[in-house]
Structures are given as structure tokens and as C-alpha cells.
Coordinates of C-alpha atoms in Angstrom, one line a residue:
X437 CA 27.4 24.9 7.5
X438 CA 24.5 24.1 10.1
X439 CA 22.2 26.5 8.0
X440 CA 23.1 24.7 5.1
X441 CA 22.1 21.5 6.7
X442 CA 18.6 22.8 6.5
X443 CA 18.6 23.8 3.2
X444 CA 16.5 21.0 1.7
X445 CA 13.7 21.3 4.4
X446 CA 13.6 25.0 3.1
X447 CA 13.3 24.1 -0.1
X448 CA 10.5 21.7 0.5
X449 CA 8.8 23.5 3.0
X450 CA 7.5 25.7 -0.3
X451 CA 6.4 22.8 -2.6
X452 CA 3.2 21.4 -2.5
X453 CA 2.5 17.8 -1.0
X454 CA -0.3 16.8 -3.9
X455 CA 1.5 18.8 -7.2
X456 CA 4.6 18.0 -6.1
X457 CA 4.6 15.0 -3.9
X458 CA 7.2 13.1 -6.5
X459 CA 10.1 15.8 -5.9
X460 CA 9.4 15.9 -2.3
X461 CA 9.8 12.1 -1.8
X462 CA 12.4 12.2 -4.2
X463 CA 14.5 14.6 -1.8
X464 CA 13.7 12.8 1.8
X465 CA 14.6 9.5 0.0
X466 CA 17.8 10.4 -1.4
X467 CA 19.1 13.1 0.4
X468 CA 17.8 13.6 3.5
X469 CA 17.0 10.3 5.2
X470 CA 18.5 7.3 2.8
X471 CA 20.1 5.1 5.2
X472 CA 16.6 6.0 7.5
X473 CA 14.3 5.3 5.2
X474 CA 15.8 2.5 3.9
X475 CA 15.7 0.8 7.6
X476 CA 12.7 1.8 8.1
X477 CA 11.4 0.4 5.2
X478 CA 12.9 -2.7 6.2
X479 CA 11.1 -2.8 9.4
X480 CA 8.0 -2.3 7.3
X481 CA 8.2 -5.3 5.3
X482 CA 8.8 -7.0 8.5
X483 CA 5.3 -5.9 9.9
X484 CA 3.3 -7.0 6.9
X485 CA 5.1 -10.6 7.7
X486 CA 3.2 -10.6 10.8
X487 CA 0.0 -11.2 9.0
X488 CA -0.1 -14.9 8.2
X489 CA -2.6 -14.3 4.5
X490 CA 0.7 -12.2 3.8
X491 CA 3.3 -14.9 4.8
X492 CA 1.5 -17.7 4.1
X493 CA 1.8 -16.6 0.4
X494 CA 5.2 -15.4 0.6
X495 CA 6.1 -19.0 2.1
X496 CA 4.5 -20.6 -0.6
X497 CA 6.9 -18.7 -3.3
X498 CA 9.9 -19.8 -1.8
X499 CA 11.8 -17.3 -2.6
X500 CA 12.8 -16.6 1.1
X501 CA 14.6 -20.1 1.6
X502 CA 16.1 -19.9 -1.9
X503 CA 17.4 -16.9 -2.4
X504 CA 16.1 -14.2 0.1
X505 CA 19.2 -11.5 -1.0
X506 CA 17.2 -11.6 -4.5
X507 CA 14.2 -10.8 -3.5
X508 CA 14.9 -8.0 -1.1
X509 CA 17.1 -6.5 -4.1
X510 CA 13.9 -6.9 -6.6
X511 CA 12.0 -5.1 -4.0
X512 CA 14.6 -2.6 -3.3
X513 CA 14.6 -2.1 -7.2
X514 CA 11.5 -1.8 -8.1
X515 CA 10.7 0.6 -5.2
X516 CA 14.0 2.8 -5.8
X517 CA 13.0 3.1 -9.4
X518 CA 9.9 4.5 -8.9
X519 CA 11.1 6.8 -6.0
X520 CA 14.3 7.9 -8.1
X521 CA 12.8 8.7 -11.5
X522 CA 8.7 9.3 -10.2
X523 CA 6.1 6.6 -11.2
X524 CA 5.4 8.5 -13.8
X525 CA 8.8 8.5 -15.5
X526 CA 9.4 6.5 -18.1
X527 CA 11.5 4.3 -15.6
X528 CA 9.3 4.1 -13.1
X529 CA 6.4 3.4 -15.6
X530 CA 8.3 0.3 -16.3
X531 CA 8.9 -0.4 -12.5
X532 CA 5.5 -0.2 -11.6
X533 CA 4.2 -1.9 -14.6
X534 CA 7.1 -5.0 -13.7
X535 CA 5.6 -4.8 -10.1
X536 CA 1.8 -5.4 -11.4
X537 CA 2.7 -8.2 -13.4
X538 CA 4.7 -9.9 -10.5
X539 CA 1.8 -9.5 -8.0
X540 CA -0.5 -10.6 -11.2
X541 CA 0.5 -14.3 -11.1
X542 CA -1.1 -14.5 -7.3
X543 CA -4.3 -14.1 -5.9
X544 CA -3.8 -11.5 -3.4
X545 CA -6.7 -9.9 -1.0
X546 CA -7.3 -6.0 -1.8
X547 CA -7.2 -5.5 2.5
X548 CA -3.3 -6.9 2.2
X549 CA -2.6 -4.6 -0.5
X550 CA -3.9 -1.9 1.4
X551 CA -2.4 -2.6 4.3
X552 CA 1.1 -3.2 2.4
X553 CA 0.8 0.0 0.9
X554 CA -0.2 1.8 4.6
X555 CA 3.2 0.5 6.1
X556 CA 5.6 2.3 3.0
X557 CA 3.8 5.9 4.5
X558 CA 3.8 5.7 8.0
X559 CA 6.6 3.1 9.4
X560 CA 9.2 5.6 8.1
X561 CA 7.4 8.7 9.9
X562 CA 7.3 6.4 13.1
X563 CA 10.9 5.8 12.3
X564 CA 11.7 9.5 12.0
X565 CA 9.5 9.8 15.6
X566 CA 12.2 8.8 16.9
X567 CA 15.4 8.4 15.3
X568 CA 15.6 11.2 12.7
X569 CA 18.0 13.6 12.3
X570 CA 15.4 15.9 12.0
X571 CA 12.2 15.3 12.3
X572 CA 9.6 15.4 9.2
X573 CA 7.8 18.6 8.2
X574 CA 4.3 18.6 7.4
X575 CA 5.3 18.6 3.6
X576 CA 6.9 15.7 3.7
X577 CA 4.5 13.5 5.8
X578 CA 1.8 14.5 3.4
X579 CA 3.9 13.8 0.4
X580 CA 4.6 10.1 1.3
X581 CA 0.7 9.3 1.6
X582 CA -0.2 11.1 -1.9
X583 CA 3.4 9.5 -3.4
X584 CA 2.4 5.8 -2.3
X585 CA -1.7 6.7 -3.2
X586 CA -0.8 7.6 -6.4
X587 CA 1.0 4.3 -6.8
X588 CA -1.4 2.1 -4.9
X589 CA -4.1 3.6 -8.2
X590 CA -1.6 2.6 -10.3
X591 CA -1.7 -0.9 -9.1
X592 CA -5.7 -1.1 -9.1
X593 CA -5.6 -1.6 -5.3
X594 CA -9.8 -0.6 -4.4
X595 CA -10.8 2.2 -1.4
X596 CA -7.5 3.6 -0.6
X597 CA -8.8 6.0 1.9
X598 CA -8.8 9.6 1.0
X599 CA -6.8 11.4 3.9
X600 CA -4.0 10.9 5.8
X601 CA -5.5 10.1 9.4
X602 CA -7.9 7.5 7.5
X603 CA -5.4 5.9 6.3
X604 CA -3.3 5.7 9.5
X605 CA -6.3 4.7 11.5
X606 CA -6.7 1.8 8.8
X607 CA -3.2 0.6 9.4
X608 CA -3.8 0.6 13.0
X609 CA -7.2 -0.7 12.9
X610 CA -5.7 -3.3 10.5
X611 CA -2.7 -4.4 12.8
X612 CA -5.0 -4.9 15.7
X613 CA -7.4 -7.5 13.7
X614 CA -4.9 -9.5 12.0
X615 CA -1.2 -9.5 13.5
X616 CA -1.1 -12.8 15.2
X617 CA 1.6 -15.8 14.8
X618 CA 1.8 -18.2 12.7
X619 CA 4.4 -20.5 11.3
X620 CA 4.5 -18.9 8.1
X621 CA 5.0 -16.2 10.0
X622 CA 8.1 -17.3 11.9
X623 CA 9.7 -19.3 8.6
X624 CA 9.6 -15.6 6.1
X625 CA 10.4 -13.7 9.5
X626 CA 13.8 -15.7 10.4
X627 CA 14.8 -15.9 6.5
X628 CA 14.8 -12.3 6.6
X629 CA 16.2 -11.8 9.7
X630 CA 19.1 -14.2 8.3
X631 CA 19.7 -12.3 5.4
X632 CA 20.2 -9.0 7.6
X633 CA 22.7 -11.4 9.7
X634 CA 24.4 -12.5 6.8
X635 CA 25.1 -8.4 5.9
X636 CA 28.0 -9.3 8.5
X637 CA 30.6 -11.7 10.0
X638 CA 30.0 -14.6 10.9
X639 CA 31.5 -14.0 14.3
X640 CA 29.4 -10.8 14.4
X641 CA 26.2 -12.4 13.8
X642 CA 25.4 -13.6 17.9
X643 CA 25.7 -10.2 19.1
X644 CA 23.3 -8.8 16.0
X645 CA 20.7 -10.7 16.3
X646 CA 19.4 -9.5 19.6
X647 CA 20.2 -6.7 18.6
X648 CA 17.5 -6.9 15.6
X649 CA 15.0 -8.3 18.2
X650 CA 15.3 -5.0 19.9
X651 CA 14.1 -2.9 16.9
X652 CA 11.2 -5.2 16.1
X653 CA 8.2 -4.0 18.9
X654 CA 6.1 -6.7 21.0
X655 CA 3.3 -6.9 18.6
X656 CA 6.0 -8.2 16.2
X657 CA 8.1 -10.4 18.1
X658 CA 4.9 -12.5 19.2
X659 CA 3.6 -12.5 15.8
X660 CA 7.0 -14.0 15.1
X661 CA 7.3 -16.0 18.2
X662 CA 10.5 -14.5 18.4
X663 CA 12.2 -13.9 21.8
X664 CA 11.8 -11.0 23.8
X665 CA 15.3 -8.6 24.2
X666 CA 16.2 -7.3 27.3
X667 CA 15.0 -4.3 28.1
X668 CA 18.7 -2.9 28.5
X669 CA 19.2 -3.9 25.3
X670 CA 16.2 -2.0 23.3
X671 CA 16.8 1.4 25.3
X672 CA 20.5 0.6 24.3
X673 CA 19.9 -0.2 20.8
X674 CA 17.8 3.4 21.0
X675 CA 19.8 5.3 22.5
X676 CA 22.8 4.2 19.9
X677 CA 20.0 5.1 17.1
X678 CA 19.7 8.6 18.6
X679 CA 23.4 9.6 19.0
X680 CA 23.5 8.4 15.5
X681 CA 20.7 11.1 14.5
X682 CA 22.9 13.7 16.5
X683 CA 25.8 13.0 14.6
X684 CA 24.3 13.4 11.4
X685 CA 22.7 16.4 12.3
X686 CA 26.1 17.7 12.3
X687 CA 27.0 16.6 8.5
X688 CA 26.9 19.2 5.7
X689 CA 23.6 18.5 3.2
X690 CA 24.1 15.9 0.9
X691 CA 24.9 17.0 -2.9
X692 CA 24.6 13.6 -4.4
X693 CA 21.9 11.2 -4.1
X694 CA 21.8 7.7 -1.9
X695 CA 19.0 5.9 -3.5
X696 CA 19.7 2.1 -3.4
X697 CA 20.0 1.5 -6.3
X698 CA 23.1 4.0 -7.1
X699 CA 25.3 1.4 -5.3
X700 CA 26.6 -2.0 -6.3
X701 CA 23.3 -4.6 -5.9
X702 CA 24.4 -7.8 -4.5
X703 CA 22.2 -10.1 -7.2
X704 CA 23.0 -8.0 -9.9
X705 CA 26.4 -6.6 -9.6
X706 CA 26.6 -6.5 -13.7
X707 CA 23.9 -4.5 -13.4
X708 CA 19.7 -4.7 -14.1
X709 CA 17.1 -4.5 -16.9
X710 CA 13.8 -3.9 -14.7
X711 CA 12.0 -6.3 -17.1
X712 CA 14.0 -9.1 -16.0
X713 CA 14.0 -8.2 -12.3
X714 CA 11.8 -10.7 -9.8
X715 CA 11.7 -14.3 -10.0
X716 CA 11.2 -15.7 -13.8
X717 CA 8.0 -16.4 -14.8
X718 CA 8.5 -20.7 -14.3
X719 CA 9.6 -19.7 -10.9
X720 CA 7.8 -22.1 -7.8
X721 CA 3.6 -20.7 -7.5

């Protein structure tokens, strides 16, 4: 059973990160780390909230005071789509084409796009870093930058750089210059951090949020003027994440896929045309 376990990581060990990037992503997302990449994801938005040009427009929407479950399930859509099927799918053509016309109605600076973009490749690695059940092969690092590059093309966003490390050294680079707090900041950060809360009881919720605190690092929480945890509680919170990863470690491979969007979506449990999905088009601007 344990070599089984490995059996995907063989597989994509002998694929190609540029021909076959799509497959690759396809596997890690769906197979190998769902539930991680998903969080990790999640802790990705969160960064690009610590940028107030990103909040402040986010704010302005509304859509995170009126119905923040929506639009983490558009996102979580669109992005599954695309992951699930490829961009180039006909499914994923439709995703990413529903995606441009969203991010068409607002006036959005290319270095936020870029930077957006940066945190879908290397928040889940950092993730992995240290919370995997495995950690990443070479494949499969390289294989999120060229999946997410190809999109970012796709989406007409200008000087994506052309490597890996320049691209990492932009997102860090990036961070450093513009994370900084704001009130925008703090209104889209604790709407979201409500809607994770809400995931559970209500007589849950006191004990959680900490708890979500100690997943977010410094650079966030004062971005987000958001209290520091203990520091019993973060190396709690981690070690729980890494007995976790040992656990799963134990499982057999997976022989069906956990992409989001193969489970019941809270705003749309009748189920989704990817034309309709995101706000409608008289929605608050």
C-alpha cells in the first residue's frame, strides 16, 4: 500500500513541466494535495488582501459584506474549472474567458495582477514546505508556474517574468514594497475571516478564530491589524498541521478526484452555468 501511495509522484516524475504542465497540476490538485491546496489557496487570497490598491477595490464591490460565501464559490469555480478540465478545455476556455470579462468592468493595475497571479504558484509550495504529506517534486513546482503563466497570457496580464526564481523574487520583492495596513484591508480581511468562522458552530467559532490568526504570518496580521496569537498557539496550530500530513501519508492514493467543484457548492447547490457565475452585470461598481 505505502508504494502505492507514491504512485502518482512516479507517474509525474516522467512528464514534462512545460508540455505537460496541465496534467501535472491536474494530479496535485485533485489527487494529491486537495484539501492542501485548497487552504493554501485560501491563505493566498488572504495575502493579496494585504495590499490596500487590492482591497480598496475589493471593498468598493461589496461583495464581501453582502454575500462573501458567493464570491469565494465564484472564485473557487472559476479556478477549479480551469484546473479540472485545463485552460484550454473547452470548459476552462469558458472559465477563463468568464474570469476576463469579470476583471474587465474594473480598472485594475498590471503589478496587482502580477502579483495575484505570483501567490496561486508559490503560497501552495510554501504550504507544502511545511505541511505536506509529501513534499513537491521538482515537476510539480515547475508545473504550477508554467500552469498559472499560461493563464496569466490568457488574461493579457504584461511582463510575467520568464523563470521560476524571477518570479518568486517578484512576489517577494512585491510583498516587501506594498503590504502595509489599511482599513480596506482590515474590512475584506475580517469578512473573510467571518466566512471561514461561519464553516462552523457558532459555539465553535471563539476557539477558531485564534486559531486562524495563527496561520496568517506577522507580515499579515499587521497588514490586517489583526492580533497577534500566542506563540503556544501557532507551534500548536503547526504541529496539529504536521501530524495531519503524517496521517495522510499513511492513506492509500486517491482513485477519484477532490476538485472543489465535484462537491455540493454552498451558492449553487442546484448546480452552475459558468456564464452566470460572479456578480451580475448591474451588481454595485
Amino acid at each position: 500500500m505505502l508504494l502505492n501511495r507514491y504512485q502518482n509522484l512516479h507517474l509525474i516524475q516522467q512528464l514534462d513541466p512545460v508540455e505537460d504542465h496541465c496534467r501535472i497540476y491536474h494530479l496535485m490538485n485533485g489527487y494529491e494535495f486537495p484539501w492542501d491546496m485548497t487552504r493554501s489557496l485560501e491563505v493566498a487570497l488572504m495575502r493579496t488582501y494585504c495590499v490596500p490598491s487590492i482591497s480598496k477595490l475589493l471593498n468598493h464591490t461589496g461583495e464581501f459584506t453582502h454575500c462573501p460565501q458567493k464570491r469565494y464559490d465564484d472564485t473557487s469555480i472559476i479556478v477549479g474549472e480551469m484546473i479540472k478540465w485545463g485552460y484550454d478545455s473547452t470548459r476552462g476556455k469558458e472559465a477563463l474567458q468568464r474570469m476576463n470579462t469579470l476583471h474587465g468592468r474594473f480598472k485594475i493595475d498590471n503589478g496587482d495582477f502580477l502579483y495575484v497571479l505570483s501567490t496561486f504558484i508559490f503560497e501552495p509550495i510554501r504550504w507544502n514546505v511545511q505541511f505536506g504529506w509529501r513534499l513537491m517534486c521538482e515537476q510539480e513546482k515547475l508545473a504550477s508556474f508554467y500552469f498559472w503563466r499560461e493563464v496569466g497570457k490568457q488574461m493579457q496580464i504584461q511582463n510575467i517574468p520568464e523563470t521560476y526564481e524571477e518570479f518568486e523574487r517578484y512576489n517577494l520583492d512585491y510583498e516587501r514594497q506594498n503590504f502595509r495596513y489599511s482599513d480596506t484591508n482590515r474590512r475584506v480581511g475580517e469578512a473573510t475571516r467571518d466566512l471561514f468562522l461561519s464553516w462552523f458552530p457558532s459555539w465553535m467559532r471563539s476557539f477558531i478564530k485564534p486559531g486562524i490568526y495563527a496561520l496568517l504570518d506577522d507580515t499579515m496580521l499587521d497588514a490586517f491589524g489583526f492580533p497577534y496569537p500566542s506563540p503556544l498557539l501557532r507551534s500548536a496550530m503547526v504541529s496539529l498541521l504536521k501530524i495531519r500530513a503524517r496521517l495522510i501519508r499513511l492513506f492509500p492514493p486517491r482513485n477519484h478526484p477532490n476538485f472543489y467543484i465535484d462537491s455540493p457548492i454552498p451558492s449553487y447547490l442546484t448546480g452552475y452555468e459558468i456564464a452566470n457565475v460572479g456578480p451580475p452585470e448591474n451588481f454595485k461598481q
